[in-house]
Amino acid sequence: MAYIIKGETGDWELVIGLEVHCQVISNAKLFSGASATFGAEPNHNVAFLDAGMPGMLPVINEKCIEQAVRTGLGLKAKINEYSVFARKNYFYADLPLGYQISQFDKPIVGEGTMILDLEDGATKEVGIERLHMEIDAGKSQHDQHPTKSLIDLNRAGVCLMEIVSMPDMTSPEEAGAYLRKLRSIVRYLETCDGNMDEGSMRCDVNVSVRKVGEEGLRTRTETKNVNSVRFVMQAIEAEAARQVEVYEDGGEIVQETRLFDPSKGETRSMRSKEHAHDYRYFPDPDLLPLVLPEGFVENIRKTLPELPDEKKDRFINELGLSPYDASVLVAEKEKADYFEEVAKGRDTKLAANWVITNLFAVLNKQGVSIQNSPVSAANLGKLVELISNDTISGRIAKDVFEIMVETGGDPEKIVEEKGLKQITDTGAIEAAIDEIMAANQDKVEEIRGGKDKMLGWFVGQVMKATQGKANPGVVNKLLRDKIMS
């Protein structure tokens, strides 16, 4: 559904592009041997190059190159076998070099595509403009001292992939879907952990608005370093509303960099938007052009895992799942792996229902990831099998599942110990039916007289008499046969 902003002079629509910075999973930084791990004491993971010491020369980390190419292949993008590192010149306290080593007009990855799965079941293709590599800056801390700003250079020199989308998104929901899909892809590829709360995935949000039906693009703003999917969506809403208000009041939008304040739900101006010439880009004289050797890309392509889109297609076409269920299950690799273990050799649709409806509800309630699930995939698979082979009914299965959540126990043992096996012996069920019919002849006659709804009451009484252990299907058939005979 289109995201339309109502204005006094007409309806407005959104144009959104995202620039996502993903920290590459690598033991070392892009051009130094310092550790790239998160969480070290301030200024602990710093080499002389990262600190801007004179005379230090960059040495490229091949692992980072592999990870960028791997990500590009996962985005169905063109891999450029010739690319160039450039110096992006600007001064800031947490950038000791005085420039950022980045890529400008010759990035390592060119155009690609991503398919979004939207909440209404629709899909949308979003173009990828490029992926380029660059080093991260350090981190300024303004709240650690009453009069001074402190600098932590642990992050300086860490390899980033900046993935730039085309301005193809038109709603906050699409932007949220894009970020979730991108995070899913890089996690499947194991090229970035996607942890936005740790800063290893950050987003710059480019927003402009235009009148519905208007051709071309108006001036955009860039909201920097938004660190959660929810905040990205909120920032888009806030900035779009601000731009419409400016236009409605007869003003013009200035191309600038802005910041999003989640506590106030608004964006505010940071600085005027720089253009490429402001950074004085030029090829880094300490780094030769990057030329990928023959076979480099194809060797990486051979190691790619099954990615979300391919896995979704397999779940639909081979396992018979609905597009919605398949999309939910493949969103995270760990969830997909868990489901496949549950479903192996079993009723796949029943397995999907139990994972999505029952297990995910428990995980959400407890606030834990599927890796810390209180119910193992092996045990949930056993529960699905017990339902499928009529050992227990669906209702009893819910009781067993509750015990499994509390104890982590084996469902087969729980059913055995508590005597919960389903009664399929028609003789035992018939005896219960005969007894209830004999005590309620008036209701039997009502059913025979056409009140079919009363049959449900009898089913409930039989289930109560058998402590919920009778097979509901058998109960229904026997009741109809006996009452209508």
PDB file of C-alpha atoms in Angstrom, residues 190-449:
ATOM      1  CA  GLU A 190      28.651 -14.609   7.563  1.00  0.00           C
ATOM      2  CA  THR A 191      30.151 -11.384   6.230  1.00  0.00           C
ATOM      3  CA  CYS A 192      28.628  -9.107   8.918  1.00  0.00           C
ATOM      4  CA  ASP A 193      26.901  -9.962  12.194  1.00  0.00           C
ATOM      5  CA  GLY A 194      24.229  -7.284  11.580  1.00  0.00           C
ATOM      6  CA  ASN A 195      24.169  -6.212  15.235  1.00  0.00           C
ATOM      7  CA  MET A 196      22.895  -2.649  14.982  1.00  0.00           C
ATOM      8  CA  ASP A 197      23.015  -2.155  18.751  1.00  0.00           C
ATOM      9  CA  GLU A 198      26.801  -2.719  18.647  1.00  0.00           C
ATOM     10  CA  GLY A 199      27.289  -0.389  15.679  1.00  0.00           C
ATOM     11  CA  SER A 200      28.368  -3.121  13.276  1.00  0.00           C
ATOM     12  CA  MET A 201      25.436  -2.193  11.034  1.00  0.00           C
ATOM     13  CA  ARG A 202      24.398   1.453  10.733  1.00  0.00           C
ATOM     14  CA  CYS A 203      22.137   3.240   8.306  1.00  0.00           C
ATOM     15  CA  ASP A 204      22.108   6.637   6.606  1.00  0.00           C
ATOM     16  CA  VAL A 205      18.581   7.477   5.449  1.00  0.00           C
ATOM     17  CA  ASN A 206      18.049   9.565   2.316  1.00  0.00           C
ATOM     18  CA  VAL A 207      14.539  11.025   2.089  1.00  0.00           C
ATOM     19  CA  SER A 208      12.755  13.333  -0.310  1.00  0.00           C
ATOM     20  CA  VAL A 209       9.090  13.986  -1.003  1.00  0.00           C
ATOM     21  CA  ARG A 210       7.187  14.969  -4.130  1.00  0.00           C
ATOM     22  CA  LYS A 211       3.584  15.540  -5.151  1.00  0.00           C
ATOM     23  CA  VAL A 212       1.760  12.372  -6.177  1.00  0.00           C
ATOM     24  CA  GLY A 213       2.134  12.022  -9.944  1.00  0.00           C
ATOM     25  CA  GLU A 214       5.088  14.401 -10.085  1.00  0.00           C
ATOM     26  CA  GLU A 215       8.063  13.324 -12.231  1.00  0.00           C
ATOM     27  CA  GLY A 216      11.668  13.589 -11.125  1.00  0.00           C
ATOM     28  CA  LEU A 217      13.206  13.907  -7.683  1.00  0.00           C
ATOM     29  CA  ARG A 218      13.235  16.867  -5.331  1.00  0.00           C
ATOM     30  CA  THR A 219      16.054  17.783  -2.927  1.00  0.00           C
ATOM     31  CA  ARG A 220      16.871  15.042  -0.439  1.00  0.00           C
ATOM     32  CA  THR A 221      18.274  15.088   3.062  1.00  0.00           C
ATOM     33  CA  GLU A 222      20.471  12.457   4.685  1.00  0.00           C
ATOM     34  CA  THR A 223      19.811  11.385   8.272  1.00  0.00           C
ATOM     35  CA  LYS A 224      23.040   9.848   9.567  1.00  0.00           C
ATOM     36  CA  ASN A 225      23.894   6.790  11.661  1.00  0.00           C
ATOM     37  CA  VAL A 226      20.455   5.466  12.596  1.00  0.00           C
ATOM     38  CA  ASN A 227      21.029   2.293  14.599  1.00  0.00           C
ATOM     39  CA  SER A 228      17.833   0.239  14.556  1.00  0.00           C
ATOM     40  CA  VAL A 229      15.175  -0.778  12.051  1.00  0.00           C
ATOM     41  CA  ARG A 230      12.485   0.815  14.205  1.00  0.00           C
ATOM     42  CA  PHE A 231      14.363   4.122  14.410  1.00  0.00           C
ATOM     43  CA  VAL A 232      14.957   4.120  10.641  1.00  0.00           C
ATOM     44  CA  MET A 233      11.215   3.837  10.062  1.00  0.00           C
ATOM     45  CA  GLN A 234      10.494   6.544  12.632  1.00  0.00           C
ATOM     46  CA  ALA A 235      13.156   8.841  11.154  1.00  0.00           C
ATOM     47  CA  ILE A 236      11.613   8.490   7.689  1.00  0.00           C
ATOM     48  CA  GLU A 237       8.156   9.382   8.991  1.00  0.00           C
ATOM     49  CA  ALA A 238       9.459  12.374  10.927  1.00  0.00           C
ATOM     50  CA  GLU A 239      11.636  13.735   8.114  1.00  0.00           C
ATOM     51  CA  ALA A 240       8.933  13.241   5.467  1.00  0.00           C
ATOM     52  CA  ALA A 241       6.389  15.107   7.598  1.00  0.00           C
ATOM     53  CA  ARG A 242       8.908  17.926   8.155  1.00  0.00           C
ATOM     54  CA  GLN A 243       9.640  18.271   4.442  1.00  0.00           C
ATOM     55  CA  VAL A 244       5.949  18.374   3.524  1.00  0.00           C
ATOM     56  CA  GLU A 245       5.374  21.063   6.146  1.00  0.00           C
ATOM     57  CA  VAL A 246       8.259  23.143   4.730  1.00  0.00           C
ATOM     58  CA  TYR A 247       6.895  22.900   1.187  1.00  0.00           C
ATOM     59  CA  GLU A 248       3.328  23.589   2.328  1.00  0.00           C
ATOM     60  CA  ASP A 249       4.574  26.755   4.051  1.00  0.00           C
ATOM     61  CA  GLY A 250       6.188  27.952   0.826  1.00  0.00           C
ATOM     62  CA  GLY A 251       9.767  27.067   1.789  1.00  0.00           C
ATOM     63  CA  GLU A 252      12.450  24.949   0.129  1.00  0.00           C
ATOM     64  CA  ILE A 253      14.335  21.896   1.377  1.00  0.00           C
ATOM     65  CA  VAL A 254      18.075  22.359   1.833  1.00  0.00           C
ATOM     66  CA  GLN A 255      20.357  19.452   0.972  1.00  0.00           C
ATOM     67  CA  GLU A 256      21.931  18.672   4.331  1.00  0.00           C
ATOM     68  CA  THR A 257      22.951  16.048   6.833  1.00  0.00           C
ATOM     69  CA  ARG A 258      20.568  15.564   9.756  1.00  0.00           C
ATOM     70  CA  LEU A 259      20.397  13.541  12.964  1.00  0.00           C
ATOM     71  CA  PHE A 260      17.388  11.673  14.356  1.00  0.00           C
ATOM     72  CA  ASP A 261      16.396  12.160  18.014  1.00  0.00           C
ATOM     73  CA  PRO A 262      14.321   9.086  19.016  1.00  0.00           C
ATOM     74  CA  SER A 263      13.248  10.634  22.332  1.00  0.00           C
ATOM     75  CA  LYS A 264      11.644  13.587  20.539  1.00  0.00           C
ATOM     76  CA  GLY A 265      10.715  11.725  17.359  1.00  0.00           C
ATOM     77  CA  GLU A 266      12.250  14.399  15.150  1.00  0.00           C
ATOM     78  CA  THR A 267      15.253  15.081  12.930  1.00  0.00           C
ATOM     79  CA  ARG A 268      17.484  18.100  13.366  1.00  0.00           C
ATOM     80  CA  SER A 269      20.072  19.761  11.161  1.00  0.00           C
ATOM     81  CA  MET A 270      23.682  18.651  11.613  1.00  0.00           C
ATOM     82  CA  ARG A 271      25.549  20.312   8.728  1.00  0.00           C
ATOM     83  CA  SER A 272      25.073  21.255   5.093  1.00  0.00           C
ATOM     84  CA  LYS A 273      25.382  18.260   2.820  1.00  0.00           C
ATOM     85  CA  GLU A 274      28.872  17.915   1.396  1.00  0.00           C
ATOM     86  CA  HIS A 275      29.424  17.158  -2.277  1.00  0.00           C
ATOM     87  CA  ALA A 276      32.113  14.847  -3.621  1.00  0.00           C
ATOM     88  CA  HIS A 277      34.424  17.744  -4.471  1.00  0.00           C
ATOM     89  CA  ASP A 278      34.308  18.932  -0.859  1.00  0.00           C
ATOM     90  CA  TYR A 279      36.129  15.754   0.157  1.00  0.00           C
ATOM     91  CA  ARG A 280      38.834  16.163  -2.530  1.00  0.00           C
ATOM     92  CA  TYR A 281      38.775  12.479  -3.441  1.00  0.00           C
ATOM     93  CA  PHE A 282      41.915  11.170  -5.136  1.00  0.00           C
ATOM     94  CA  PRO A 283      43.421   7.680  -5.541  1.00  0.00           C
ATOM     95  CA  ASP A 284      45.388   6.712  -2.445  1.00  0.00           C
ATOM     96  CA  PRO A 285      49.080   6.964  -3.413  1.00  0.00           C
ATOM     97  CA  ASP A 286      50.008   4.255  -0.892  1.00  0.00           C
ATOM     98  CA  LEU A 287      47.674   1.656  -2.437  1.00  0.00           C
ATOM     99  CA  LEU A 288      47.847   0.164  -5.905  1.00  0.00           C
ATOM    100  CA  PRO A 289      44.573  -0.477  -7.769  1.00  0.00           C
ATOM    101  CA  LEU A 290      42.932  -3.664  -6.533  1.00  0.00           C
ATOM    102  CA  VAL A 291      42.961  -6.284  -9.291  1.00  0.00           C
ATOM    103  CA  LEU A 292      41.241  -9.572  -8.473  1.00  0.00           C
ATOM    104  CA  PRO A 293      43.156 -12.609  -9.748  1.00  0.00           C
ATOM    105  CA  GLU A 294      41.628 -15.003 -12.252  1.00  0.00           C
ATOM    106  CA  GLY A 295      39.264 -17.470 -10.598  1.00  0.00           C
ATOM    107  CA  PHE A 296      39.044 -15.427  -7.369  1.00  0.00           C
ATOM    108  CA  VAL A 297      35.361 -14.555  -7.777  1.00  0.00           C
ATOM    109  CA  GLU A 298      34.299 -17.992  -9.028  1.00  0.00           C
ATOM    110  CA  ASN A 299      36.050 -19.756  -6.159  1.00  0.00           C
ATOM    111  CA  ILE A 300      34.065 -17.613  -3.699  1.00  0.00           C
ATOM    112  CA  ARG A 301      30.839 -18.194  -5.646  1.00  0.00           C
ATOM    113  CA  LYS A 302      31.271 -21.959  -5.161  1.00  0.00           C
ATOM    114  CA  THR A 303      31.264 -21.533  -1.376  1.00  0.00           C
ATOM    115  CA  LEU A 304      28.048 -19.492  -1.130  1.00  0.00           C
ATOM    116  CA  PRO A 305      25.393 -20.993   1.159  1.00  0.00           C
ATOM    117  CA  GLU A 306      21.742 -21.360   0.252  1.00  0.00           C
ATOM    118  CA  LEU A 307      20.489 -17.787   0.670  1.00  0.00           C
ATOM    119  CA  PRO A 308      17.063 -16.650   1.970  1.00  0.00           C
ATOM    120  CA  ASP A 309      15.362 -16.346  -1.440  1.00  0.00           C
ATOM    121  CA  GLU A 310      16.535 -19.778  -2.593  1.00  0.00           C
ATOM    122  CA  LYS A 311      15.638 -21.341   0.735  1.00  0.00           C
ATOM    123  CA  LYS A 312      12.196 -19.737   0.613  1.00  0.00           C
ATOM    124  CA  ASP A 313      11.581 -21.171  -2.872  1.00  0.00           C
ATOM    125  CA  ARG A 314      12.614 -24.637  -1.679  1.00  0.00           C
ATOM    126  CA  PHE A 315      10.360 -24.455   1.373  1.00  0.00           C
ATOM    127  CA  ILE A 316       7.425 -23.529  -0.879  1.00  0.00           C
ATOM    128  CA  ASN A 317       8.062 -25.885  -3.804  1.00  0.00           C
ATOM    129  CA  GLU A 318       9.519 -28.917  -2.045  1.00  0.00           C
ATOM    130  CA  LEU A 319       8.078 -28.735   1.469  1.00  0.00           C
ATOM    131  CA  GLY A 320       4.670 -27.329   0.524  1.00  0.00           C
ATOM    132  CA  LEU A 321       4.732 -24.313   2.839  1.00  0.00           C
ATOM    133  CA  SER A 322       2.795 -21.124   2.172  1.00  0.00           C
ATOM    134  CA  PRO A 323       4.809 -18.105   0.964  1.00  0.00           C
ATOM    135  CA  TYR A 324       4.102 -16.358   4.275  1.00  0.00           C
ATOM    136  CA  ASP A 325       5.288 -19.249   6.450  1.00  0.00           C
ATOM    137  CA  ALA A 326       8.367 -19.722   4.284  1.00  0.00           C
ATOM    138  CA  SER A 327       9.238 -16.015   4.530  1.00  0.00           C
ATOM    139  CA  VAL A 328       8.951 -16.028   8.316  1.00  0.00           C
ATOM    140  CA  LEU A 329      11.110 -19.128   8.670  1.00  0.00           C
ATOM    141  CA  VAL A 330      13.944 -18.058   6.347  1.00  0.00           C
ATOM    142  CA  ALA A 331      14.277 -14.542   7.781  1.00  0.00           C
ATOM    143  CA  GLU A 332      16.986 -15.826  10.120  1.00  0.00           C
ATOM    144  CA  LYS A 333      19.284 -18.704   9.266  1.00  0.00           C
ATOM    145  CA  GLU A 334      19.064 -20.120  12.796  1.00  0.00           C
ATOM    146  CA  LYS A 335      15.259 -20.245  12.596  1.00  0.00           C
ATOM    147  CA  ALA A 336      15.378 -21.941   9.204  1.00  0.00           C
ATOM    148  CA  ASP A 337      17.872 -24.517  10.485  1.00  0.00           C
ATOM    149  CA  TYR A 338      15.736 -25.158  13.578  1.00  0.00           C
ATOM    150  CA  PHE A 339      12.619 -25.672  11.462  1.00  0.00           C
ATOM    151  CA  GLU A 340      14.364 -28.062   9.085  1.00  0.00           C
ATOM    152  CA  GLU A 341      15.433 -30.247  11.998  1.00  0.00           C
ATOM    153  CA  VAL A 342      11.887 -30.264  13.382  1.00  0.00           C
ATOM    154  CA  ALA A 343      10.372 -31.070   9.976  1.00  0.00           C
ATOM    155  CA  LYS A 344      12.854 -33.708   8.830  1.00  0.00           C
ATOM    156  CA  GLY A 345      10.833 -36.786   7.836  1.00  0.00           C
ATOM    157  CA  ARG A 346       7.650 -35.326   9.347  1.00  0.00           C
ATOM    158  CA  ASP A 347       4.533 -33.354   8.385  1.00  0.00           C
ATOM    159  CA  THR A 348       6.175 -30.114   7.206  1.00  0.00           C
ATOM    160  CA  LYS A 349       3.072 -27.925   7.441  1.00  0.00           C
ATOM    161  CA  LEU A 350       2.329 -29.128  10.971  1.00  0.00           C
ATOM    162  CA  ALA A 351       5.975 -28.568  11.893  1.00  0.00           C
ATOM    163  CA  ALA A 352       5.894 -25.018  10.489  1.00  0.00           C
ATOM    164  CA  ASN A 353       2.710 -24.236  12.406  1.00  0.00           C
ATOM    165  CA  TRP A 354       4.212 -25.399  15.706  1.00  0.00           C
ATOM    166  CA  VAL A 355       7.449 -23.485  15.164  1.00  0.00           C
ATOM    167  CA  ILE A 356       5.815 -20.237  14.020  1.00  0.00           C
ATOM    168  CA  THR A 357       2.727 -20.179  16.225  1.00  0.00           C
ATOM    169  CA  ASN A 358       3.735 -21.947  19.416  1.00  0.00           C
ATOM    170  CA  LEU A 359       7.507 -21.774  19.700  1.00  0.00           C
ATOM    171  CA  PHE A 360       7.953 -18.200  18.451  1.00  0.00           C
ATOM    172  CA  ALA A 361       5.265 -17.031  20.909  1.00  0.00           C
ATOM    173  CA  VAL A 362       7.298 -18.536  23.767  1.00  0.00           C
ATOM    174  CA  LEU A 363      10.549 -17.009  22.509  1.00  0.00           C
ATOM    175  CA  ASN A 364       8.906 -13.574  22.229  1.00  0.00           C
ATOM    176  CA  LYS A 365       7.418 -13.863  25.704  1.00  0.00           C
ATOM    177  CA  GLN A 366      10.715 -14.909  27.256  1.00  0.00           C
ATOM    178  CA  GLY A 367      12.740 -12.467  25.165  1.00  0.00           C
ATOM    179  CA  VAL A 368      15.227 -15.100  24.008  1.00  0.00           C
ATOM    180  CA  SER A 369      16.667 -16.058  20.630  1.00  0.00           C
ATOM    181  CA  ILE A 370      16.047 -19.413  18.996  1.00  0.00           C
ATOM    182  CA  GLN A 371      19.614 -20.405  19.887  1.00  0.00           C
ATOM    183  CA  ASN A 372      18.498 -20.265  23.547  1.00  0.00           C
ATOM    184  CA  SER A 373      15.127 -21.926  22.993  1.00  0.00           C
ATOM    185  CA  PRO A 374      13.882 -23.853  26.036  1.00  0.00           C
ATOM    186  CA  VAL A 375      12.602 -26.517  23.628  1.00  0.00           C
ATOM    187  CA  SER A 376      15.141 -28.234  21.407  1.00  0.00           C
ATOM    188  CA  ALA A 377      14.415 -28.841  17.728  1.00  0.00           C
ATOM    189  CA  ALA A 378      14.777 -32.585  18.310  1.00  0.00           C
ATOM    190  CA  ASN A 379      12.117 -32.579  21.035  1.00  0.00           C
ATOM    191  CA  LEU A 380       9.699 -30.366  19.111  1.00  0.00           C
ATOM    192  CA  GLY A 381      10.110 -32.727  16.172  1.00  0.00           C
ATOM    193  CA  LYS A 382       9.146 -35.635  18.430  1.00  0.00           C
ATOM    194  CA  LEU A 383       6.043 -33.734  19.561  1.00  0.00           C
ATOM    195  CA  VAL A 384       4.996 -33.156  15.940  1.00  0.00           C
ATOM    196  CA  GLU A 385       5.442 -36.865  15.290  1.00  0.00           C
ATOM    197  CA  LEU A 386       3.310 -37.800  18.308  1.00  0.00           C
ATOM    198  CA  ILE A 387       0.494 -35.650  16.888  1.00  0.00           C
ATOM    199  CA  SER A 388       0.890 -37.021  13.361  1.00  0.00           C
ATOM    200  CA  ASN A 389       0.728 -40.687  14.414  1.00  0.00           C
ATOM    201  CA  ASP A 390      -2.299 -40.051  16.673  1.00  0.00           C
ATOM    202  CA  THR A 391      -0.415 -40.867  19.878  1.00  0.00           C
ATOM    203  CA  ILE A 392      -1.741 -37.591  21.318  1.00  0.00           C
ATOM    204  CA  SER A 393      -4.338 -35.079  20.197  1.00  0.00           C
ATOM    205  CA  GLY A 394      -3.597 -31.495  19.285  1.00  0.00           C
ATOM    206  CA  ARG A 395      -5.155 -30.323  22.554  1.00  0.00           C
ATOM    207  CA  ILE A 396      -3.042 -32.637  24.668  1.00  0.00           C
ATOM    208  CA  ALA A 397      -0.003 -31.609  22.638  1.00  0.00           C
ATOM    209  CA  LYS A 398      -0.419 -28.052  23.916  1.00  0.00           C
ATOM    210  CA  ASP A 399      -0.326 -29.310  27.507  1.00  0.00           C
ATOM    211  CA  VAL A 400       2.756 -31.388  26.754  1.00  0.00           C
ATOM    212  CA  PHE A 401       4.409 -28.392  25.061  1.00  0.00           C
ATOM    213  CA  GLU A 402       3.881 -26.271  28.188  1.00  0.00           C
ATOM    214  CA  ILE A 403       5.688 -28.898  30.244  1.00  0.00           C
ATOM    215  CA  MET A 404       8.483 -29.013  27.658  1.00  0.00           C
ATOM    216  CA  VAL A 405       8.904 -25.229  27.889  1.00  0.00           C
ATOM    217  CA  GLU A 406       9.188 -25.444  31.697  1.00  0.00           C
ATOM    218  CA  THR A 407      11.436 -28.486  31.891  1.00  0.00           C
ATOM    219  CA  GLY A 408      13.057 -28.915  28.478  1.00  0.00           C
ATOM    220  CA  GLY A 409      11.853 -32.497  28.689  1.00  0.00           C
ATOM    221  CA  ASP A 410      11.377 -35.193  26.061  1.00  0.00           C
ATOM    222  CA  PRO A 411       7.710 -35.263  24.917  1.00  0.00           C
ATOM    223  CA  GLU A 412       7.677 -39.058  24.580  1.00  0.00           C
ATOM    224  CA  LYS A 413       8.672 -39.463  28.238  1.00  0.00           C
ATOM    225  CA  ILE A 414       6.211 -36.783  29.361  1.00  0.00           C
ATOM    226  CA  VAL A 415       3.332 -38.514  27.561  1.00  0.00           C
ATOM    227  CA  GLU A 416       4.321 -41.893  28.975  1.00  0.00           C
ATOM    228  CA  GLU A 417       4.839 -40.700  32.556  1.00  0.00           C
ATOM    229  CA  LYS A 418       1.586 -38.726  32.689  1.00  0.00           C
ATOM    230  CA  GLY A 419      -0.507 -41.290  30.825  1.00  0.00           C
ATOM    231  CA  LEU A 420      -1.529 -38.868  28.106  1.00  0.00           C
ATOM    232  CA  LYS A 421      -1.716 -41.254  25.163  1.00  0.00           C
ATOM    233  CA  GLN A 422      -4.740 -40.712  22.990  1.00  0.00           C
ATOM    234  CA  ILE A 423      -7.529 -43.260  23.225  1.00  0.00           C
ATOM    235  CA  THR A 424      -8.158 -44.705  19.788  1.00  0.00           C
ATOM    236  CA  ASP A 425      -9.830 -47.910  21.011  1.00  0.00           C
ATOM    237  CA  THR A 426     -13.355 -47.568  19.656  1.00  0.00           C
ATOM    238  CA  GLY A 427     -14.701 -49.868  22.336  1.00  0.00           C
ATOM    239  CA  ALA A 428     -13.626 -47.558  25.173  1.00  0.00           C
ATOM    240  CA  ILE A 429     -14.931 -44.491  23.335  1.00  0.00           C
ATOM    241  CA  GLU A 430     -18.256 -46.180  22.510  1.00  0.00           C
ATOM    242  CA  ALA A 431     -18.739 -47.049  26.181  1.00  0.00           C
ATOM    243  CA  ALA A 432     -18.326 -43.383  27.146  1.00  0.00           C
ATOM    244  CA  ILE A 433     -20.722 -42.299  24.362  1.00  0.00           C
ATOM    245  CA  ASP A 434     -23.371 -44.839  25.363  1.00  0.00           C
ATOM    246  CA  GLU A 435     -23.249 -43.664  28.969  1.00  0.00           C
ATOM    247  CA  ILE A 436     -23.612 -39.982  28.049  1.00  0.00           C
ATOM    248  CA  MET A 437     -26.384 -40.657  25.530  1.00  0.00           C
ATOM    249  CA  ALA A 438     -28.322 -42.681  28.062  1.00  0.00           C
ATOM    250  CA  ALA A 439     -28.171 -39.807  30.552  1.00  0.00           C
ATOM    251  CA  ASN A 440     -29.187 -37.193  27.974  1.00  0.00           C
ATOM    252  CA  GLN A 441     -31.901 -38.710  25.792  1.00  0.00           C
ATOM    253  CA  ASP A 442     -33.642 -35.360  25.461  1.00  0.00           C
ATOM    254  CA  LYS A 443     -30.588 -33.847  23.792  1.00  0.00           C
ATOM    255  CA  VAL A 444     -30.248 -36.900  21.540  1.00  0.00           C
ATOM    256  CA  GLU A 445     -33.766 -36.292  20.291  1.00  0.00           C
ATOM    257  CA  GLU A 446     -32.985 -32.623  19.680  1.00  0.00           C
ATOM    258  CA  ILE A 447     -30.131 -33.599  17.361  1.00  0.00           C
ATOM    259  CA  ARG A 448     -32.342 -36.109  15.585  1.00  0.00           C
ATOM    260  CA  GLY A 449     -34.837 -33.298  15.195  1.00  0.00           C
TER     261      GLY A 449
END
